[in-house]
PDB file of C-alpha atoms in Angstrom:
ATOM      1  CA  MET A  75      -2.537 -21.951   0.396  1.00  0.00           C
ATOM      2  CA  ALA A  76      -4.335 -19.230  -1.508  1.00  0.00           C
ATOM      3  CA  ILE A  77      -4.128 -15.526  -2.067  1.00  0.00           C
ATOM      4  CA  SER A  78      -7.181 -13.345  -2.862  1.00  0.00           C
ATOM      5  CA  TYR A  79      -6.067 -10.424  -4.916  1.00  0.00           C
ATOM      6  CA  ILE A  80      -8.561  -7.129  -4.938  1.00  0.00           C
ATOM      7  CA  ARG A  81      -8.096  -4.078  -7.115  1.00  0.00           C
ATOM      8  CA  PRO A  82     -11.143  -1.828  -6.885  1.00  0.00           C
ATOM      9  CA  ASP A  83     -11.905   0.087  -9.971  1.00  0.00           C
ATOM     10  CA  LYS A  84     -14.896   2.707 -10.680  1.00  0.00           C
ATOM     11  CA  TYR A  85     -15.768   1.032 -13.747  1.00  0.00           C
ATOM     12  CA  PHE A  86     -16.006  -2.344 -12.612  1.00  0.00           C
ATOM     13  CA  ASP A  87     -16.745  -3.956  -9.383  1.00  0.00           C
ATOM     14  CA  GLY A  88     -15.770  -2.288  -5.877  1.00  0.00           C
ATOM     15  CA  ALA A  89     -13.705  -4.025  -3.202  1.00  0.00           C
ATOM     16  CA  PHE A  90     -16.650  -5.236  -1.268  1.00  0.00           C
ATOM     17  CA  GLU A  91     -18.181  -7.463  -4.478  1.00  0.00           C
ATOM     18  CA  GLN A  92     -15.080  -8.712  -5.036  1.00  0.00           C
ATOM     19  CA  LEU A  93     -14.703  -9.916  -1.503  1.00  0.00           C
ATOM     20  CA  LYS A  94     -18.060 -11.406  -1.451  1.00  0.00           C
ATOM     21  CA  SER A  95     -17.306 -13.584  -4.737  1.00  0.00           C
ATOM     22  CA  ILE A  96     -13.678 -14.505  -3.698  1.00  0.00           C
ATOM     23  CA  ASN A  97     -15.036 -15.588   0.134  1.00  0.00           C
ATOM     24  CA  ALA A  98     -18.184 -17.419  -1.320  1.00  0.00           C
ATOM     25  CA  TYR A  99     -15.768 -19.132  -3.773  1.00  0.00           C
ATOM     26  CA  ALA A 100     -13.061 -20.288  -1.506  1.00  0.00           C
ATOM     27  CA  GLN A 101     -15.843 -21.792   1.009  1.00  0.00           C
ATOM     28  CA  ALA A 102     -17.436 -23.617  -1.834  1.00  0.00           C
ATOM     29  CA  SER A 103     -14.196 -24.886  -3.304  1.00  0.00           C
ATOM     30  CA  GLY A 104     -12.774 -25.612   0.011  1.00  0.00           C
ATOM     31  CA  ILE A 105      -9.920 -23.434  -0.349  1.00  0.00           C
ATOM     32  CA  ASP A 106      -7.751 -21.909   2.686  1.00  0.00           C
ATOM     33  CA  ILE A 107      -7.205 -18.115   2.039  1.00  0.00           C
ATOM     34  CA  THR A 108      -4.041 -17.297   3.716  1.00  0.00           C
ATOM     35  CA  GLU A 109      -3.341 -13.800   2.492  1.00  0.00           C
ATOM     36  CA  GLU A 110      -5.171 -11.265   1.041  1.00  0.00           C
ATOM     37  CA  TYR A 111      -3.779  -8.506  -1.025  1.00  0.00           C
ATOM     38  CA  VAL A 112      -5.727  -5.056  -1.804  1.00  0.00           C
ATOM     39  CA  ASP A 113      -4.285  -3.318  -4.526  1.00  0.00           C
ATOM     40  CA  HIS A 114      -5.030   0.583  -4.813  1.00  0.00           C
ATOM     41  CA  THR A 115      -3.168   1.359  -7.822  1.00  0.00           C
ATOM     42  CA  SER A 116      -5.157   2.787 -10.718  1.00  0.00           C
ATOM     43  CA  GLN A 117      -5.844   0.996 -13.770  1.00  0.00           C
ATOM     44  CA  ASN A 118      -4.205   3.627 -15.555  1.00  0.00           C
ATOM     45  CA  ASN A 119      -0.919   2.479 -14.221  1.00  0.00           C
ATOM     46  CA  THR A 120       0.989   0.086 -16.681  1.00  0.00           C
ATOM     47  CA  LEU A 121       2.954  -3.239 -15.398  1.00  0.00           C
ATOM     48  CA  ASP A 122       5.906  -1.401 -15.158  1.00  0.00           C
ATOM     49  CA  GLU A 123       4.683   1.172 -12.760  1.00  0.00           C
ATOM     50  CA  ARG A 124       3.528  -1.494 -10.435  1.00  0.00           C
ATOM     51  CA  GLU A 125       6.617  -2.610  -8.954  1.00  0.00           C
ATOM     52  CA  ASP A 126       5.127  -3.718  -5.387  1.00  0.00           C
ATOM     53  CA  VAL A 127       2.661  -6.173  -7.315  1.00  0.00           C
ATOM     54  CA  VAL A 128       5.246  -7.698  -9.517  1.00  0.00           C
ATOM     55  CA  LYS A 129       7.532  -8.247  -6.710  1.00  0.00           C
ATOM     56  CA  PHE A 130       4.636  -9.624  -4.698  1.00  0.00           C
ATOM     57  CA  PHE A 131       3.565 -12.316  -7.174  1.00  0.00           C
ATOM     58  CA  ARG A 132       7.415 -13.123  -7.833  1.00  0.00           C
ATOM     59  CA  SER A 133       7.719 -14.113  -3.994  1.00  0.00           C
ATOM     60  CA  ASN A 134       4.583 -16.175  -4.133  1.00  0.00           C
ATOM     61  CA  GLN A 135       5.602 -18.893  -6.543  1.00  0.00           C
ATOM     62  CA  GLY A 136       3.329 -21.882  -7.101  1.00  0.00           C
ATOM     63  CA  ARG A 137       0.427 -20.540  -4.983  1.00  0.00           C
ATOM     64  CA  ASP A 138      -3.157 -20.347  -6.064  1.00  0.00           C
ATOM     65  CA  LEU A 139      -4.443 -17.012  -7.068  1.00  0.00           C
ATOM     66  CA  LEU A 140      -7.972 -15.936  -6.514  1.00  0.00           C
ATOM     67  CA  ILE A 141      -9.465 -12.970  -8.466  1.00  0.00           C
ATOM     68  CA  SER A 142     -13.064 -12.053  -8.990  1.00  0.00           C
ATOM     69  CA  ASP A 143     -12.733 -11.338 -12.838  1.00  0.00           C
ATOM     70  CA  ILE A 144      -9.669 -11.121 -15.120  1.00  0.00           C
ATOM     71  CA  TRP A 145      -9.855  -7.317 -15.407  1.00  0.00           C
ATOM     72  CA  VAL A 146      -8.595  -7.051 -11.633  1.00  0.00           C
ATOM     73  CA  LEU A 147      -5.061  -8.026 -12.875  1.00  0.00           C
ATOM     74  CA  SER A 148      -5.247  -5.095 -15.573  1.00  0.00           C
ATOM     75  CA  SER A 149      -7.818  -3.763 -17.985  1.00  0.00           C
ATOM     76  CA  ASN A 150      -5.070  -3.015 -20.286  1.00  0.00           C
ATOM     77  CA  ILE A 151      -5.064  -5.933 -22.902  1.00  0.00           C
ATOM     78  CA  THR A 152      -1.124  -5.738 -23.421  1.00  0.00           C
ATOM     79  CA  ASP A 153      -0.188  -5.675 -19.761  1.00  0.00           C
ATOM     80  CA  LEU A 154      -2.956  -8.498 -19.200  1.00  0.00           C
ATOM     81  CA  LEU A 155      -1.247 -10.882 -21.510  1.00  0.00           C
ATOM     82  CA  GLN A 156       2.455  -9.876 -19.978  1.00  0.00           C
ATOM     83  CA  MET A 157       0.667 -10.431 -16.499  1.00  0.00           C
ATOM     84  CA  VAL A 158      -1.078 -13.906 -17.446  1.00  0.00           C
ATOM     85  CA  ALA A 159       2.065 -14.918 -18.864  1.00  0.00           C
ATOM     86  CA  CYS A 160       4.427 -13.874 -15.921  1.00  0.00           C
ATOM     87  CA  LEU A 161       1.848 -15.490 -13.495  1.00  0.00           C
ATOM     88  CA  LEU A 162       1.846 -18.831 -15.300  1.00  0.00           C
ATOM     89  CA  LYS A 163       5.632 -18.964 -15.840  1.00  0.00           C
ATOM     90  CA  ASN A 164       5.872 -18.674 -12.047  1.00  0.00           C
ATOM     91  CA  GLU A 165       3.648 -21.563 -11.565  1.00  0.00           C
ATOM     92  CA  MET A 166       0.519 -20.070 -10.310  1.00  0.00           C
ATOM     93  CA  ARG A 167      -3.004 -21.119 -10.562  1.00  0.00           C
ATOM     94  CA  ILE A 168      -5.403 -18.252 -11.342  1.00  0.00           C
ATOM     95  CA  HIS A 169      -8.918 -18.763 -10.297  1.00  0.00           C
ATOM     96  CA  VAL A 170     -11.252 -16.400 -12.305  1.00  0.00           C
ATOM     97  CA  ILE A 171     -14.384 -16.769 -10.164  1.00  0.00           C
ATOM     98  CA  SER A 172     -16.850 -14.818 -12.260  1.00  0.00           C
ATOM     99  CA  ALA A 173     -16.083 -17.248 -15.308  1.00  0.00           C
ATOM    100  CA  GLY A 174     -15.893 -20.157 -12.878  1.00  0.00           C
ATOM    101  CA  VAL A 175     -12.453 -21.362 -14.360  1.00  0.00           C
ATOM    102  CA  VAL A 176      -8.965 -22.059 -13.356  1.00  0.00           C
ATOM    103  CA  ILE A 177      -5.938 -20.889 -15.452  1.00  0.00           C
ATOM    104  CA  ASP A 178      -2.736 -22.728 -15.084  1.00  0.00           C
ATOM    105  CA  GLN A 179       0.247 -24.184 -17.141  1.00  0.00           C
ATOM    106  CA  ASN A 180      -1.635 -26.800 -18.271  1.00  0.00           C
ATOM    107  CA  SER A 181      -4.777 -24.918 -19.436  1.00  0.00           C
ATOM    108  CA  ASP A 182      -6.268 -25.280 -22.918  1.00  0.00           C
ATOM    109  CA  VAL A 183      -4.895 -22.102 -25.051  1.00  0.00           C
ATOM    110  CA  MET A 184      -8.192 -21.299 -26.156  1.00  0.00           C
ATOM    111  CA  LEU A 185      -9.460 -20.764 -22.493  1.00  0.00           C
ATOM    112  CA  VAL A 186      -6.889 -18.296 -21.997  1.00  0.00           C
ATOM    113  CA  LEU A 187      -7.482 -16.412 -25.127  1.00  0.00           C
ATOM    114  CA  GLY A 188     -11.358 -16.670 -24.429  1.00  0.00           C
ATOM    115  CA  ILE A 189     -11.018 -15.136 -20.946  1.00  0.00           C
ATOM    116  CA  ILE A 190      -9.165 -12.230 -22.484  1.00  0.00           C
ATOM    117  CA  ASP A 191     -11.320 -11.771 -25.280  1.00  0.00           C
ATOM    118  CA  GLN A 192     -14.308 -11.620 -22.693  1.00  0.00           C
ATOM    119  CA  LEU A 193     -12.527  -8.617 -21.484  1.00  0.00           C
ATOM    120  CA  ARG A 194     -11.738  -7.085 -24.971  1.00  0.00           C
ATOM    121  CA  GLN A 195     -15.333  -7.144 -25.394  1.00  0.00           C
ATOM    122  CA  VAL A 196     -16.435  -5.643 -22.391  1.00  0.00           C
ATOM    123  CA  LEU A 197     -14.165  -2.574 -22.936  1.00  0.00           C
ATOM    124  CA  GLU A 198     -15.272  -2.228 -26.363  1.00  0.00           C
ATOM    125  CA  SER A 199     -18.730  -2.224 -25.296  1.00  0.00           C
ATOM    126  CA  ARG A 200     -17.875   0.427 -22.531  1.00  0.00           C
ATOM    127  CA  GLU A 201     -16.015   2.788 -25.112  1.00  0.00           C
ATOM    128  CA  LYS A 202     -19.066   2.655 -27.219  1.00  0.00           C
ATOM    129  CA  LYS A 203     -21.966   3.102 -24.639  1.00  0.00           C
ATOM    130  CA  MET A 204     -20.872   3.916 -21.075  1.00  0.00           C
ATOM    131  CA  ILE A 205     -21.419   7.246 -19.954  1.00  0.00           C
ATOM    132  CA  GLY A 206     -20.797   8.222 -16.585  1.00  0.00           C
ATOM    133  CA  ARG A 207     -20.765   5.801 -13.355  1.00  0.00           C
ATOM    134  CA  PRO A 208     -22.255   2.295 -14.657  1.00  0.00           C
ATOM    135  CA  LYS A 209     -25.647   1.164 -13.330  1.00  0.00           C
ATOM    136  CA  GLY A 210     -25.037  -0.756 -10.056  1.00  0.00           C
ATOM    137  CA  SER A 211     -21.673   0.386  -9.142  1.00  0.00           C
ATOM    138  CA  ARG A 212     -20.844   1.678  -5.927  1.00  0.00           C
ATOM    139  CA  SER A 213     -18.888   4.724  -5.151  1.00  0.00           C
ATOM    140  CA  SER A 214     -15.696   4.592  -3.510  1.00  0.00           C
ATOM    141  CA  SER A 215     -15.483   5.326   0.604  1.00  0.00           C
ATOM    142  CA  LYS A 216     -12.550   6.701   2.827  1.00  0.00           C
ATOM    143  CA  PHE A 217     -12.470   3.393   4.489  1.00  0.00           C
ATOM    144  CA  ASP A 218     -11.796   1.394   1.327  1.00  0.00           C
ATOM    145  CA  PRO A 219      -8.077   1.395   1.976  1.00  0.00           C
ATOM    146  CA  TYR A 220      -8.691  -0.147   5.464  1.00  0.00           C
ATOM    147  CA  LEU A 221     -10.936  -2.747   3.985  1.00  0.00           C
ATOM    148  CA  ASP A 222      -8.321  -5.627   4.551  1.00  0.00           C
ATOM    149  CA  LEU A 223      -7.584  -4.264   8.185  1.00  0.00           C
ATOM    150  CA  ILE A 224     -11.468  -4.118   8.999  1.00  0.00           C
ATOM    151  CA  ILE A 225     -12.122  -7.704   7.617  1.00  0.00           C
ATOM    152  CA  GLY A 226      -9.504  -8.973   9.676  1.00  0.00           C
ATOM    153  CA  TYR A 227     -11.104  -7.226  12.784  1.00  0.00           C
ATOM    154  CA  ILE A 228     -14.268  -8.773  12.122  1.00  0.00           C
ATOM    155  CA  ARG A 229     -12.970 -11.971  11.731  1.00  0.00           C
ATOM    156  CA  ASP A 230     -11.142 -11.321  15.076  1.00  0.00           C
ATOM    157  CA  ASN A 231     -14.626 -10.632  16.534  1.00  0.00           C
ATOM    158  CA  MET A 232     -13.382  -6.993  17.238  1.00  0.00           C
ATOM    159  CA  SER A 233     -16.284  -4.652  18.164  1.00  0.00           C
ATOM    160  CA  VAL A 234     -17.176  -1.537  15.889  1.00  0.00           C
ATOM    161  CA  SER A 235     -16.212   0.704  18.630  1.00  0.00           C
ATOM    162  CA  ALA A 236     -13.172  -0.995  19.167  1.00  0.00           C
ATOM    163  CA  MET A 237     -12.256  -0.871  15.437  1.00  0.00           C
ATOM    164  CA  ALA A 238     -13.210   2.779  15.357  1.00  0.00           C
ATOM    165  CA  ARG A 239     -10.673   3.795  18.080  1.00  0.00           C
ATOM    166  CA  GLU A 240      -8.128   1.525  16.260  1.00  0.00           C
ATOM    167  CA  LEU A 241      -8.554   3.326  12.780  1.00  0.00           C
ATOM    168  CA  LYS A 242      -9.087   6.611  14.670  1.00  0.00           C
ATOM    169  CA  VAL A 243     -12.514   7.317  12.786  1.00  0.00           C
ATOM    170  CA  SER A 244     -16.254   7.801  13.523  1.00  0.00           C
ATOM    171  CA  ARG A 245     -17.914   4.918  14.996  1.00  0.00           C
ATOM    172  CA  SER A 246     -21.221   5.570  13.339  1.00  0.00           C
ATOM    173  CA  SER A 247     -19.533   6.263   9.873  1.00  0.00           C
ATOM    174  CA  LEU A 248     -17.805   3.033  10.294  1.00  0.00           C
ATOM    175  CA  LYS A 249     -20.813   1.169  11.219  1.00  0.00           C
ATOM    176  CA  ASP A 250     -22.577   2.299   8.065  1.00  0.00           C
ATOM    177  CA  TYR A 251     -19.614   1.203   6.144  1.00  0.00           C
ATOM    178  CA  ILE A 252     -19.545  -2.164   7.393  1.00  0.00           C
ATOM    179  CA  GLU A 253     -23.495  -2.629   7.199  1.00  0.00           C
ATOM    180  CA  SER A 254     -23.958  -1.064   3.519  1.00  0.00           C
ATOM    181  CA  ARG A 255     -21.020  -3.549   2.380  1.00  0.00           C
ATOM    182  CA  GLU A 256     -22.273  -6.330   4.049  1.00  0.00           C
ATOM    183  CA  LEU A 257     -18.623  -6.943   5.314  1.00  0.00           C
ATOM    184  CA  LYS A 258     -19.709  -9.103   8.386  1.00  0.00           C
ATOM    185  CA  GLU A 259     -21.469 -11.533   5.768  1.00  0.00           C
ATOM    186  CA  VAL A 260     -18.315 -11.240   3.535  1.00  0.00           C
ATOM    187  CA  ALA A 261     -15.864 -11.688   6.475  1.00  0.00           C
ATOM    188  CA  LYS A 262     -17.659 -14.807   7.937  1.00  0.00           C
ATOM    189  CA  GLY A 263     -18.241 -16.365   4.368  1.00  0.00           C
ATOM    190  CA  LEU A 264     -22.045 -16.358   4.564  1.00  0.00           C
ATOM    191  CA  VAL A 265     -22.438 -15.242   0.828  1.00  0.00           C
ATOM    192  CA  THR A 266     -23.398 -18.145  -1.640  1.00  0.00           C
ATOM    193  CA  LEU A 267     -22.071 -18.323  -5.076  1.00  0.00           C
ATOM    194  CA  ASP A 268     -23.406 -20.128  -8.212  1.00  0.00           C
ATOM    195  CA  VAL A 269     -20.669 -22.068  -9.911  1.00  0.00           C
ATOM    196  CA  PRO A 270     -21.147 -22.153 -13.812  1.00  0.00           C
ATOM    197  CA  VAL A 271     -21.498 -25.609 -15.172  1.00  0.00           C
ATOM    198  CA  ASP A 272     -19.201 -26.350 -18.305  1.00  0.00           C
ATOM    199  CA  ALA A 273     -17.628 -23.151 -17.704  1.00  0.00           C
ATOM    200  CA  GLU A 274     -14.549 -23.648 -19.823  1.00  0.00           C
ATOM    201  CA  GLN A 275     -16.608 -24.234 -22.785  1.00  0.00           C
ATOM    202  CA  LYS A 276     -18.631 -21.506 -22.138  1.00  0.00           C
ATOM    203  CA  VAL A 277     -15.596 -19.178 -22.011  1.00  0.00           C
ATOM    204  CA  ILE A 278     -14.377 -20.413 -25.392  1.00  0.00           C
ATOM    205  CA  GLY A 279     -17.833 -20.043 -26.661  1.00  0.00           C
ATOM    206  CA  THR A 280     -17.764 -16.316 -25.903  1.00  0.00           C
ATOM    207  CA  ILE A 281     -14.825 -15.459 -28.222  1.00  0.00           C
ATOM    208  CA  VAL A 282     -16.041 -13.299 -31.314  1.00  0.00           C
ATOM    209  CA  CYS A 283     -14.255 -13.405 -34.471  1.00  0.00           C
ATOM    210  CA  PRO A 284     -14.934 -10.706 -37.240  1.00  0.00           C
ATOM    211  CA  HIS A 285     -17.659 -11.548 -39.419  1.00  0.00           C
ATOM    212  CA  SER A 286     -16.429 -12.975 -42.910  1.00  0.00           C
ATOM    213  CA  ASP A 287     -19.079 -10.984 -44.653  1.00  0.00           C
ATOM    214  CA  LYS A 288     -18.236  -7.826 -43.088  1.00  0.00           C
ATOM    215  CA  ILE A 289     -14.619  -8.467 -43.974  1.00  0.00           C
ATOM    216  CA  GLN A 290     -15.335  -9.010 -47.433  1.00  0.00           C
ATOM    217  CA  GLU A 291     -17.622  -5.832 -47.848  1.00  0.00           C
ATOM    218  CA  GLU A 292     -14.606  -3.638 -46.366  1.00  0.00           C
ATOM    219  CA  SER A 293     -12.143  -5.340 -48.678  1.00  0.00           C
ATOM    220  CA  GLU A 294     -14.544  -4.403 -52.027  1.00  0.00           C
ATOM    221  CA  ALA A 295     -14.887  -0.920 -50.420  1.00  0.00           C
TER     222      ALA A 295
END
């Protein structure tokens, strides 16, 4: 039994991109997703302010957790370290789909550090170069809070008209949302995913250490 955990953020992937990768990964790996959790709390919220999420994970000890990327847990490195440590203490297995790796209590410490360092590099690059909305990102929609419901309706073969009545929204707007997000393909698991080869070693290989020459120059300055 596995949980898919989705947390949209304007600087990273939206909910439907995450759903695509999670469903494709689950299908390719033969994993049965029994629960989906869509977390709409802001990345600005610290772990102490996310009581519902903390309680949810505590109540699901020993289960597999599927996330599209490590930033979904938190884009704050301090909070991320605490989150990963607590999830592993809770005997959960974290499937980081973008990297193609699974982190559990028996994982190489270098793998865990490599995953976290990848996020550090992304955040550092974003601070230096990113202005405005990242290329390729998708704007949020008023339907995003209902994403998990809509996915469930599609899986139950409910018509768009019936969904619109249930959600009390415009049928045409809902239809556009479903088509633009390719939610039917997401819900039916029709999206394919390329799993990296030697994923753990590739993650470890991305760790960036300060250059010794640069350190020497700074010490002499």
